[in-house]
Coordinates of C-alpha atoms in Angstrom, one line a residue:
X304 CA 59.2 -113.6 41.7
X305 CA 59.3 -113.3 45.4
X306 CA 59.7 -109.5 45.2
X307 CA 62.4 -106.6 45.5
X308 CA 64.5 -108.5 47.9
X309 CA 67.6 -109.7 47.3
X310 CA 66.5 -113.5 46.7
X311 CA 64.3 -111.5 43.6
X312 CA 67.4 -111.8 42.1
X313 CA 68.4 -115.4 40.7
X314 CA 71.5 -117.0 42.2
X315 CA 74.6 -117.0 40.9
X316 CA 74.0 -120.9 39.9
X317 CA 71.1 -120.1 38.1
X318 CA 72.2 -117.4 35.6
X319 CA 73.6 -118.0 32.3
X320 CA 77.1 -117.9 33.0
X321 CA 79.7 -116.9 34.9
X322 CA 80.7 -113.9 32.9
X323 CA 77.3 -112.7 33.3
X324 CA 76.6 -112.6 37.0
X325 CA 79.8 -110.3 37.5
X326 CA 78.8 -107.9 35.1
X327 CA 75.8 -107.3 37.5
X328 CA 77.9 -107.7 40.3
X329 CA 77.2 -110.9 42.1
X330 CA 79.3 -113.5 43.1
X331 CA 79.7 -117.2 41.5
X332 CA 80.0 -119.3 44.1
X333 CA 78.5 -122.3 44.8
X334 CA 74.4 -122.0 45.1
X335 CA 73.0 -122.0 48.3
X336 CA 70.6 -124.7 49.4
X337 CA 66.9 -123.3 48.5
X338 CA 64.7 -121.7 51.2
X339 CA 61.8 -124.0 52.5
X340 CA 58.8 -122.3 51.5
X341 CA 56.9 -120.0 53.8
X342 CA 54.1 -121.3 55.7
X343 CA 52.0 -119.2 54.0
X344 CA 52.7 -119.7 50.7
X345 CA 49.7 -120.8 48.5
X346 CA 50.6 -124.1 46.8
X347 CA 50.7 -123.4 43.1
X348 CA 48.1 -125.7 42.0
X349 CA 45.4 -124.1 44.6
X350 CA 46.0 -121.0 43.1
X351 CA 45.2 -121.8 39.7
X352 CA 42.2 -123.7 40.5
X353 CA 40.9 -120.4 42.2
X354 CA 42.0 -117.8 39.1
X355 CA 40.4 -120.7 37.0
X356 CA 36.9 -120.3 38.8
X357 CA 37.2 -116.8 38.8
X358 CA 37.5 -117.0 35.0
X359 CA 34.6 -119.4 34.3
X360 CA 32.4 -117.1 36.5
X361 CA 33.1 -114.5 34.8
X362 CA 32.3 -116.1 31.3
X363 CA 29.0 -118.0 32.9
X364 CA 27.7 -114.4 34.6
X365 CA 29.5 -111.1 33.7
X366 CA 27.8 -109.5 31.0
X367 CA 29.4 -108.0 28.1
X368 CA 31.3 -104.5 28.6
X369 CA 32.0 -103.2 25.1
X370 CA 29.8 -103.2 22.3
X371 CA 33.3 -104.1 19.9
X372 CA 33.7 -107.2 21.5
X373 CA 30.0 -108.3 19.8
X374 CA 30.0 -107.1 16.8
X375 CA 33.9 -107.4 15.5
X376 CA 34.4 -110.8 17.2
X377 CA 31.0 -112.7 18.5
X378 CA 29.3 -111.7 15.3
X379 CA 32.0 -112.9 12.9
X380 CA 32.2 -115.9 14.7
X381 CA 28.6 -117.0 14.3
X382 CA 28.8 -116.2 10.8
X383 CA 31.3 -119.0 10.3
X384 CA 29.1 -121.2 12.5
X385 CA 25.9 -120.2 10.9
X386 CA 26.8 -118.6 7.6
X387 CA 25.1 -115.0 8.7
X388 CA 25.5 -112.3 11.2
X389 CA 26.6 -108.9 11.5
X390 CA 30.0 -107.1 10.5
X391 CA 31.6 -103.5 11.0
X392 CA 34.0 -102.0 8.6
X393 CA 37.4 -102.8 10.7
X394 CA 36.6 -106.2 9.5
X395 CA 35.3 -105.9 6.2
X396 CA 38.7 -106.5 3.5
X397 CA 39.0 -102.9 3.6
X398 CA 42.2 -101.0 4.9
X399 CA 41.0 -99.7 7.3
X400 CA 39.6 -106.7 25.0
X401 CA 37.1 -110.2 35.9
X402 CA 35.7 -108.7 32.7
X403 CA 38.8 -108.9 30.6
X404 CA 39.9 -112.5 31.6
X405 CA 36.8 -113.6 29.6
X406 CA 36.0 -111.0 26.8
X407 CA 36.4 -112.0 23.8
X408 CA 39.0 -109.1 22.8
X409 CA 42.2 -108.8 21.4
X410 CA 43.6 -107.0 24.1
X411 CA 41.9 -109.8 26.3
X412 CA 44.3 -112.0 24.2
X413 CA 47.2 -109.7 24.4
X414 CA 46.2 -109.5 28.2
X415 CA 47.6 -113.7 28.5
X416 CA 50.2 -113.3 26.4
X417 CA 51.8 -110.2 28.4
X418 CA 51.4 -112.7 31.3
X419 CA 53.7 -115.0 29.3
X420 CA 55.9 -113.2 27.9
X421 CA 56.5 -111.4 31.3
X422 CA 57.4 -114.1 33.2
X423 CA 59.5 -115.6 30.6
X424 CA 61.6 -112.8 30.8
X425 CA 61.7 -112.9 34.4
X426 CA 62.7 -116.5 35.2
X427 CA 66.2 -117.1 34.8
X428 CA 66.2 -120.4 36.6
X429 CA 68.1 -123.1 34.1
X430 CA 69.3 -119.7 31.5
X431 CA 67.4 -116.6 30.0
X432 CA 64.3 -117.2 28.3
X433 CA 64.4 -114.5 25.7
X434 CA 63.3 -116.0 22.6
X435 CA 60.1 -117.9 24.6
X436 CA 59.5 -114.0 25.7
X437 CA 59.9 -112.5 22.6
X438 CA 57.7 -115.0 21.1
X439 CA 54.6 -114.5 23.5
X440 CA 55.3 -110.6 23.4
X441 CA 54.8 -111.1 19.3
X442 CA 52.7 -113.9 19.6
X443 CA 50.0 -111.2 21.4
X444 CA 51.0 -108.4 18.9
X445 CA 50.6 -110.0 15.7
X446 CA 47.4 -112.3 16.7
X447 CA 46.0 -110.0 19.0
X448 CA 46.5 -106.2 19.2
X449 CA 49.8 -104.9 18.0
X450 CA 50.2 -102.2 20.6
X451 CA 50.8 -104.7 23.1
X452 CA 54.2 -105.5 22.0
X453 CA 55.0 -102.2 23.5
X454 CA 55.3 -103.8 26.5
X455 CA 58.6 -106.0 25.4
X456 CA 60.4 -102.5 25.5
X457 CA 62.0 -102.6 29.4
X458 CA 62.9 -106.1 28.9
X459 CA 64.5 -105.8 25.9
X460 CA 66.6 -102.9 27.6
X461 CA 67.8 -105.1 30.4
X462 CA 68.6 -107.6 27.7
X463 CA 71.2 -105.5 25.8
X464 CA 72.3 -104.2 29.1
X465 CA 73.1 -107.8 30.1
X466 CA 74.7 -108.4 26.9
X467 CA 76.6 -104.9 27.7
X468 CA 78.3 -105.3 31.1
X469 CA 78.3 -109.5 30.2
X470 CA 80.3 -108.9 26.8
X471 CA 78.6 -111.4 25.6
X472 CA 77.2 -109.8 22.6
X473 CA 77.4 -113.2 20.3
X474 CA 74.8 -115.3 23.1
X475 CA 72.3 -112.3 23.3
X476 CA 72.3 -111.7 19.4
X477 CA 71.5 -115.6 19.3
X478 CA 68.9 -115.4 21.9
X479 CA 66.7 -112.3 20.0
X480 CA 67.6 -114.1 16.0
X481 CA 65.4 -116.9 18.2
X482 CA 63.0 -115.1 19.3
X483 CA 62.4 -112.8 15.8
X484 CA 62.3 -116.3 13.6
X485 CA 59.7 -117.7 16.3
X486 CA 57.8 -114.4 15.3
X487 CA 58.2 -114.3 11.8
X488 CA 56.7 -117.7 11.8
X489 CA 53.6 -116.3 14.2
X490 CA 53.1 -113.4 11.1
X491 CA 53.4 -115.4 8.3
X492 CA 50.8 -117.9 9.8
X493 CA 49.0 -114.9 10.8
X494 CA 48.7 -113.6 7.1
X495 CA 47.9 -116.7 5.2
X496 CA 44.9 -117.2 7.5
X497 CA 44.0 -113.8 6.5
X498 CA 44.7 -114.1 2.8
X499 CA 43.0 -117.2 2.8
X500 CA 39.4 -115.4 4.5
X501 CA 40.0 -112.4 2.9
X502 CA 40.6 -113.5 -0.8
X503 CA 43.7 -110.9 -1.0
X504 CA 47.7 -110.7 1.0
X505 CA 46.6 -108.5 4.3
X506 CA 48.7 -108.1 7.1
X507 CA 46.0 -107.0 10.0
X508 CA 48.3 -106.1 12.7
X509 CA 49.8 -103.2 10.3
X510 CA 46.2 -101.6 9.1
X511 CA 45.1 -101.5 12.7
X512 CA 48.2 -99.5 13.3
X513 CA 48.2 -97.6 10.3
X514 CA 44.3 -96.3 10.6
X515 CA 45.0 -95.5 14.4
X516 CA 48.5 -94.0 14.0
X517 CA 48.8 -92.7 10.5
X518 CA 45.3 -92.6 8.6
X519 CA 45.2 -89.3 9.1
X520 CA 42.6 -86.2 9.3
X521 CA 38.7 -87.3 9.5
X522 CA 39.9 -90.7 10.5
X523 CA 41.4 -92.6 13.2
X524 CA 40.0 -93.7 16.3
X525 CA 39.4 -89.5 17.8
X526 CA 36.2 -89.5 15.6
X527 CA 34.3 -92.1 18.0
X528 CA 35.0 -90.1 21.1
X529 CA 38.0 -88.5 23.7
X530 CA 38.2 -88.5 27.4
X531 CA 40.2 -86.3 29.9
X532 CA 43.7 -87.6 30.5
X533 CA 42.3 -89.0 34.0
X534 CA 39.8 -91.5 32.7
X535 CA 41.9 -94.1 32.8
X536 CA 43.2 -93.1 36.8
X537 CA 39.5 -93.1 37.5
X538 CA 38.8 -96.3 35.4
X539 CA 41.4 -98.4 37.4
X540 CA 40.8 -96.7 41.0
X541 CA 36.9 -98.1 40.4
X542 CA 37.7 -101.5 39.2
X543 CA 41.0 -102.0 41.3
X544 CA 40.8 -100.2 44.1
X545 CA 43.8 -100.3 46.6
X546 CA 45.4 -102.6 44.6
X547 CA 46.1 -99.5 42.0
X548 CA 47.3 -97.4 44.2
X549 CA 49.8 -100.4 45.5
X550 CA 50.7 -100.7 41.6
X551 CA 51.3 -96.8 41.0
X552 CA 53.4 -96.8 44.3
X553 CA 55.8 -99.6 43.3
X554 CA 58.5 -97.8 41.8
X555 CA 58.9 -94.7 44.6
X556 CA 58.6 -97.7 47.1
X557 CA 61.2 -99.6 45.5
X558 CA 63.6 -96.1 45.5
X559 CA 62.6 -95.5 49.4
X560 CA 63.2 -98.8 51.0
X561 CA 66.8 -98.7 48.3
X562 CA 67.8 -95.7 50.3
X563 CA 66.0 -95.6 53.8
X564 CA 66.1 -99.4 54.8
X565 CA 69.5 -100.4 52.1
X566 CA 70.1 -103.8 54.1
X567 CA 66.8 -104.8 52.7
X568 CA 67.7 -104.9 49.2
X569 CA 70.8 -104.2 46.7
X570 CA 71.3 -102.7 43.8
X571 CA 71.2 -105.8 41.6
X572 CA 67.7 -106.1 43.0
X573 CA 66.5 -102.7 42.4
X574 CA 67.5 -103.0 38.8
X575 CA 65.7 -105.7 38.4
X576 CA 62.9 -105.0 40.3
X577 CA 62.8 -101.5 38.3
X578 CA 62.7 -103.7 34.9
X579 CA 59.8 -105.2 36.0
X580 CA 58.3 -102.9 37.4
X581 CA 58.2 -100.0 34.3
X582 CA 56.0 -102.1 31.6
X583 CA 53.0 -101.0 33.9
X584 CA 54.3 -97.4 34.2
X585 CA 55.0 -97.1 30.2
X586 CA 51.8 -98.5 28.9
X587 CA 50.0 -96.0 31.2
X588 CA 51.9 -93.2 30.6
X589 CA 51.3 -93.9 26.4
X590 CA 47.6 -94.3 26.4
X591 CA 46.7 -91.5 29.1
X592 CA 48.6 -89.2 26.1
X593 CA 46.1 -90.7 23.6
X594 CA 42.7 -88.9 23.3
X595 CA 40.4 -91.9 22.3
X596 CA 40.6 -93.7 25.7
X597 CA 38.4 -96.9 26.4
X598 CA 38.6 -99.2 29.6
X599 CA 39.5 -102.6 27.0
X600 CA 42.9 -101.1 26.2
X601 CA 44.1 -101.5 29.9
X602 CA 43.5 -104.7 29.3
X603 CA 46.9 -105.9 28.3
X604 CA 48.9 -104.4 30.8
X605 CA 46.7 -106.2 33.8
X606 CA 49.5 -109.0 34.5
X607 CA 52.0 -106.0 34.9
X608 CA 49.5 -104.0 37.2
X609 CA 49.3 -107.0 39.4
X610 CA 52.7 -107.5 39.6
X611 CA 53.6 -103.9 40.8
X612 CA 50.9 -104.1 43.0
X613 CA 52.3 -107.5 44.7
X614 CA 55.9 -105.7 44.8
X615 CA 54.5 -102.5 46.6
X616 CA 52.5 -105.1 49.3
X617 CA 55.6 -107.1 49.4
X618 CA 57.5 -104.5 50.4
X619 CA 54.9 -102.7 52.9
X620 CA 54.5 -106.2 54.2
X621 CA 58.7 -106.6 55.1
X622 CA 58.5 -103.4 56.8
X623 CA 55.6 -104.2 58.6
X624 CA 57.1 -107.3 59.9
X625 CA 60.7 -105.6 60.9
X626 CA 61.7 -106.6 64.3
X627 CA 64.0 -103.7 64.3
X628 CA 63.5 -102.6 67.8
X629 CA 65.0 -99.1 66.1
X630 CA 62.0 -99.0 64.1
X631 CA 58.3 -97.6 65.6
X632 CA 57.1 -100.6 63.4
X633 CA 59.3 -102.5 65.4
X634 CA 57.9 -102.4 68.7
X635 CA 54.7 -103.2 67.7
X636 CA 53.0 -107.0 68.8
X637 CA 53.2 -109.0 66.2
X638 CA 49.0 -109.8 67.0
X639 CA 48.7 -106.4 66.5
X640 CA 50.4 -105.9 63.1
X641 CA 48.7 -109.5 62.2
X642 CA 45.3 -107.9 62.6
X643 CA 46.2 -105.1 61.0
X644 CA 47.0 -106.5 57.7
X645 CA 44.5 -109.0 58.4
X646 CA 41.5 -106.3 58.6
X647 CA 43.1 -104.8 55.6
X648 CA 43.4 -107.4 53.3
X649 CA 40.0 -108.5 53.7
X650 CA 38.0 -104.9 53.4
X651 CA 39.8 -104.5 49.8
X652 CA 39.1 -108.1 49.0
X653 CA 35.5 -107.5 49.6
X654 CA 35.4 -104.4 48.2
X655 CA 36.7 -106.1 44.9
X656 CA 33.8 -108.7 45.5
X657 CA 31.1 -106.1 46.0
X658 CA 32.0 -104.5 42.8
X659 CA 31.9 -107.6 40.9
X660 CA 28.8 -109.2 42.4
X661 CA 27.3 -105.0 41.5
X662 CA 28.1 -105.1 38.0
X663 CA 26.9 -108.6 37.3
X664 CA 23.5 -107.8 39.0
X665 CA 22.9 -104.7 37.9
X666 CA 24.0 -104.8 33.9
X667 CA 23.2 -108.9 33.2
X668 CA 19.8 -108.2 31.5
X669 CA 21.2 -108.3 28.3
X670 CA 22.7 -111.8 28.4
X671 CA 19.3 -112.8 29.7
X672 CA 16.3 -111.3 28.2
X673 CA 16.0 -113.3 24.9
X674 CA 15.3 -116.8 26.9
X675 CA 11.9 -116.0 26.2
X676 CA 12.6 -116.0 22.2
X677 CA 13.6 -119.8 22.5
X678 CA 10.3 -120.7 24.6
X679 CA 6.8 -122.5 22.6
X680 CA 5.1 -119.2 21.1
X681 CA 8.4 -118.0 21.0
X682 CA 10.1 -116.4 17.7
X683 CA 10.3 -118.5 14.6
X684 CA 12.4 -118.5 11.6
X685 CA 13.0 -115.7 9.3
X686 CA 11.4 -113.8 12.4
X687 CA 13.5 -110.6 12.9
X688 CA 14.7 -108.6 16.5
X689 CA 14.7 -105.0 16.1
X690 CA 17.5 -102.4 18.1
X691 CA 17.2 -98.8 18.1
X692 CA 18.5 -97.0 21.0
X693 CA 19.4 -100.3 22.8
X694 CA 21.7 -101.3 19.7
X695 CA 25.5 -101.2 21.5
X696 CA 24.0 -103.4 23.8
X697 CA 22.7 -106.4 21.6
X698 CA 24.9 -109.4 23.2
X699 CA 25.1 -111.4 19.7
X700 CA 23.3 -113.4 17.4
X701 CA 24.2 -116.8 19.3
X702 CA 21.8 -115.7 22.1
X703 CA 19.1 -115.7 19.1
X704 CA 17.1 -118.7 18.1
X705 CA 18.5 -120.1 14.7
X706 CA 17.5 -117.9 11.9
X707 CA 15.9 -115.5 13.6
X708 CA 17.7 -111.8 12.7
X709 CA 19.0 -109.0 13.9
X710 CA 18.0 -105.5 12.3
X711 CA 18.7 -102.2 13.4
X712 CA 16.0 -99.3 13.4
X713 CA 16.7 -95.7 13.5
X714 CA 17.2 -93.8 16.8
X715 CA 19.4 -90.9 17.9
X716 CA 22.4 -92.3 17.0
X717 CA 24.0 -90.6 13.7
X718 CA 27.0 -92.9 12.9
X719 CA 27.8 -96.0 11.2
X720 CA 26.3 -98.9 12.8
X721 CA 27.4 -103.0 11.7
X722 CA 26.1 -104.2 8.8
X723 CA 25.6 -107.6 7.4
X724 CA 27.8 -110.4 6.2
X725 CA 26.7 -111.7 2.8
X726 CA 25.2 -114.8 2.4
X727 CA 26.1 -115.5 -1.5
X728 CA 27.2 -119.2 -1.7
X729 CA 27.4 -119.4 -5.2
X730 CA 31.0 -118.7 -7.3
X731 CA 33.1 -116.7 -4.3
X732 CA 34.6 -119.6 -2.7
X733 CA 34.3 -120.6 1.1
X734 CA 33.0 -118.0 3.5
X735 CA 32.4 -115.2 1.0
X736 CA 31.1 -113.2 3.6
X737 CA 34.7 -112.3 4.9
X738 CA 35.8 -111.0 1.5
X739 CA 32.9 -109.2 0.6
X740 CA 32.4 -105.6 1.8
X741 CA 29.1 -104.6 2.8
X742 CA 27.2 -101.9 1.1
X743 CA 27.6 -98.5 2.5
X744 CA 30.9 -98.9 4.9
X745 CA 33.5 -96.6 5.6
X746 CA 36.2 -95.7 7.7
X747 CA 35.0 -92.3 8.9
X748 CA 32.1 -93.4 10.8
X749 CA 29.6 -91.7 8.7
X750 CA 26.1 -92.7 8.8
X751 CA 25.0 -95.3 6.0
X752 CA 21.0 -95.4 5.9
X753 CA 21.0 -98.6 4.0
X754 CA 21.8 -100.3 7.8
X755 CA 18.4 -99.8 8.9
X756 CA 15.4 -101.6 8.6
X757 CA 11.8 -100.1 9.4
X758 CA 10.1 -100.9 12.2
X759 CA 7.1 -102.4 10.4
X760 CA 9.1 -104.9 9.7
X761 CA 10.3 -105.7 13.4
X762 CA 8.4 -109.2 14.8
X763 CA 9.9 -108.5 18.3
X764 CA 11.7 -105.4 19.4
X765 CA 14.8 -104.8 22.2
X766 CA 14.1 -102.0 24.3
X767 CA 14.6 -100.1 28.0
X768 CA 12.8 -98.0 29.8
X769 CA 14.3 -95.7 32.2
X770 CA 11.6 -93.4 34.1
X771 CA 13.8 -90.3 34.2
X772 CA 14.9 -90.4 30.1
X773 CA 12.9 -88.3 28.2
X774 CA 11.7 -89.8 25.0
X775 CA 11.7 -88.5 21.7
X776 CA 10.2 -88.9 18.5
X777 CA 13.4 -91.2 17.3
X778 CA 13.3 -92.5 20.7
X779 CA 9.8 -93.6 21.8
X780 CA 9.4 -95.5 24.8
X781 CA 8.2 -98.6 23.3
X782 CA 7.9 -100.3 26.4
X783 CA 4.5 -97.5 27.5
X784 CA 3.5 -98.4 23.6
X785 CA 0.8 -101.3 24.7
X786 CA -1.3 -100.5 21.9
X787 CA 1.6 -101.7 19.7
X788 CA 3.9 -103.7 22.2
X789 CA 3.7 -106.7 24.4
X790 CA 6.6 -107.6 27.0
X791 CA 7.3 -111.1 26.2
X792 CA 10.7 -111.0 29.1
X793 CA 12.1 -107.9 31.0
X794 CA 14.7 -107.9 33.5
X795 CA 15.6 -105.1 36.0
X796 CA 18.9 -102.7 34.5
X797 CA 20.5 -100.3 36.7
X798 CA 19.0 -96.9 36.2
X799 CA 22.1 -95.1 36.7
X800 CA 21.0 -91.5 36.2
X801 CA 18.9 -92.1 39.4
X802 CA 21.6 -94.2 41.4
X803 CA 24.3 -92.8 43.4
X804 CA 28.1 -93.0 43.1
X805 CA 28.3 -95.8 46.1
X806 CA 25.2 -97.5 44.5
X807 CA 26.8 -97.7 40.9
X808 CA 29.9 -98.6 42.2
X809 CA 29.1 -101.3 44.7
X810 CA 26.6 -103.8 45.0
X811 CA 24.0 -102.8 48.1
X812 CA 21.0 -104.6 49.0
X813 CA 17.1 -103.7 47.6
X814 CA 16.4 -103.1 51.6
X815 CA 14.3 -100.4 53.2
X816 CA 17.1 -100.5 55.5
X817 CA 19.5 -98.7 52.5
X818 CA 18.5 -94.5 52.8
X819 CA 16.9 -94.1 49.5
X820 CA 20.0 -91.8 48.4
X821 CA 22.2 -94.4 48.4
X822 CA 20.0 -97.0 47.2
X823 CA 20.0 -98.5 43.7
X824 CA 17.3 -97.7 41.6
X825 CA 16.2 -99.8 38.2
X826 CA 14.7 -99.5 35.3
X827 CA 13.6 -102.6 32.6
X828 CA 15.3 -103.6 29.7
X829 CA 12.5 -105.7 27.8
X830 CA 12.2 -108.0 24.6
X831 CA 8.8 -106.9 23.3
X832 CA 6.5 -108.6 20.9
X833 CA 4.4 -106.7 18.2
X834 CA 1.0 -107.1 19.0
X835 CA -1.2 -108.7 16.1
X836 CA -3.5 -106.5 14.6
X837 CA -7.2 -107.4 15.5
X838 CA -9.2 -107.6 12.2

């Protein structure tokens, strides 16, 4: 999409018919010949290379966000590797997402797939595209998180419109029986690869809706916490930037240059540019009215927050560059206005990179500590790492040597933690694990003692120390414990109750030159190693 200017719109040639493009109000001549490209447009292939390196640097370096993505996807993943690791009761057979493009998350999924689906419903060249879009839209509902299809809602709205003013009812019905069959077959895959693992017919997509929607008092996703109905403006500010405000200002941009500047654009194009504009607007709107808010389930709507943001530049960036000698923008030297947008591109871009470069150097220890387990002298088999306070942090069982295990220990926190897949291989088919339900879960989060082990039994123990936390007698700094503890590998963590807002935000340099207010202070986040007992 080039943005909310008339050529936004397809040609006349392009659309679907004749019928079609009067019912919005454009004319049917012959096409035009195509524009040559701008000078300044960034060859396709160029740009794909350079959101493909941003990707694998994220997966190679940025360290895991959400303690969900571990334990309901990495951990169930090395169990069918390695035939053990550790499970939570959303995926037990019971009925009860720069970090996103590379968590492993079903909104990351849904995140791709709303790219998809999006811009299948926004090319028109060569006819409409609605059963591809409807298909992606499923496709990232079913497979990955069912709210996501949410975001099919404006496009299925323009759709019927179409069909509306086109009277072409017949084409449009054909176009979504398509797109529903193409989704029917994604479910029906969906649930036999369920049924198979699972021993029994489940159909995931409705259970995640029915515990979060419908489950109920004492249930439902409230229980593991509520934020304010800003958390997710403040979320996006700090991980976007400008580039959020661009995407909240797209529609009332779109509305003043419709009315202010009307030679710029027409109506056709606002409608459309309104269309794609409002999946952004309606998946925000939904989950700032939910309670249980977490930064993962922005995820999906990323593609749409980048595309409102590139219509709002677009826009600023035509009025900028008026040569309307009737406009104050008008008058200006064009050097001027270049340097303007120039010094203002590259102060967000670097912002962006700051933040990025800060949260890989400041949270990374946890991807990197347990080298140390892998070295000569290192742990062995049936050797077992021990969490307490540090257990939302573990980073999976594929950073462990092989079978070496992870155990919990007790600490402060009073709800239900993972437990363990089976490991019965005798008489419940292939991968019993995914059919059988670990002792002690439930869909309440209450506490299940049978998840922890004691601490005698802990060969190596996951730990951080923090100067200003105050321990306590379920949380002991283990690290201070010499008598019973040996650091085997600790790497610097953030210590974010001594850092300040710019430091936590940003990345700033360990220099004298930084005031100490503003400077970013660490603490260690350790593997430790029980020290033998002299006899």
């Amino acid at each position: 999409m080039s943005g909310p200017h008339s050529n936004a719109y397809p040609t006349a040639a392009s659309r679907p018919s004749t019928s079609a493009g009067k019912a919005f109000g454009t004319r049917t001549a012959k096409a035009s010949k195509p524009k040559p490209p701008s000078q300044f447009q960034i060859p396709t292939i160029i740009a794909f290379y350079t959101f493909a390196l941003a990707n694998l640097l994220a997966a190679a370096y940025g360290p895991i966000q959400d303690c969900d993505e571990v334990f309901n996807y990495w951990e169930p993943t090395h169990y069918l590797n390695h035939g053990y690791g550790l499970q939570t009761w959303e995926y037990s057979p019971d009925p009860g997402i720069f970090h996103a493009s590379a968590a492993y998350l079903p909104s990351s999924f849904a995140m791709y797939t709303t790219m998809l689906g999006m811009a299948a419903f926004m090319d028109w060249r060569g006819g409409l595209r609605t059963a591809q879009g409807i298909f992606w839209f499923a496709t990232g509902g079913i497979v990955g998180w069912p709210f996501a299809s949410i975001l099919i809602a404006p496009f299925l709205l323009e759709e019927l419109g179409l069909a509306a003013l086109s009277k072409q009812a017949w084409d449009t019905g054909s176009r979504l029986l398509d797109g529903t069959v193409r989704s029917l077959l994604v479910l029906a895959l969906e649930v036999s690869v369920d049924t198979f693992f699972y021993k029994k017919v489940v159909t995931v997509p409705w259970n995640i809706v029915w515990y979060n929607v419908f489950s109920g008092s004492g249930k439902g996703p409230n229980i593991y916490g509520t934020e304010p109905w800003h958390f997710y403006v403040r979320n996006l500010l700090l991980n976007f930037n400008i580039w959020f405000v661009l995407a909240m200002s797209a529609l009332p941009l779109l509305g003043m240059q419709y009315y202010f500047r009307r030679r710029a654009t027409t109506m056709q194009t606002l409608l459309r540019s309104v269309v794609f504009t409002m999946p952004f607007y309606l998946w925000l709107a939904i989950f700032t009215l939910q309670p249980h808010k977490e930064e993962r389930f922005m995820y999906p709507v990323y593609p749409a927050l980048g595309l409102n943001a590139a219509i709002a530049l677009h826009m600023i960036l035509s009025y900028v560059g008026s040569t309307d000698p009737n406009e104050l923008v008008g008058r200006l030297p064009a050097k001027v206005k270049f340097a303007l947008v120039s010094v203002f591109m590259i102060v967000f871009i670097d912002v962006g990179l700051l933040r990025t470069f800060g949260m890989v150097t400041a949270y990374s220890a946890p991807l990197k500590v347990y080298d140390a387990l892998r070295q000569p002298g290192g742990a062995r088999a049936g050797d077992t790492v021990c969490f307490g306070k540090e257990w939302y942090r573990f980073s999976t069982s594929f950073l462990l040597p092989d079978q070496v295990r992870a155990k919990f220990i007790k600490s402060a926190f009073d709800g239900l933690l993972p437990g363990e897949f089976s490991e019965a291989n005798v008489g419940f088919g292939i991968f019993p694990g995914a059919s059988l339900i670990p002792p002690g879960m439930n869909d309440e989060n209450k506490e299940d003692i049978g998840k922890y082990t004691d601490i005698s039994h802990c060969a190596f123990l996951v730990d951080s120390y923090f100067p200003n936390t105050k321990p306590s007698v379920l949380e002991p700094d283990y690290v201070l414990d010499t008598a019973n503890w040996e650091e085997i590998s600790c790497r610097r963590f953030l210590d974010t109750s001594r850092t300040g807002l710019l430091g936590r935000t940003l990345w700033l340099p360990d220099s004298v030159l930084i005031p100490e207010r503003i400077r970013r202070h660490w603490g260690r986040y350790c593997v430790l190693r029980r020290k033998m007992s002299e006899t």
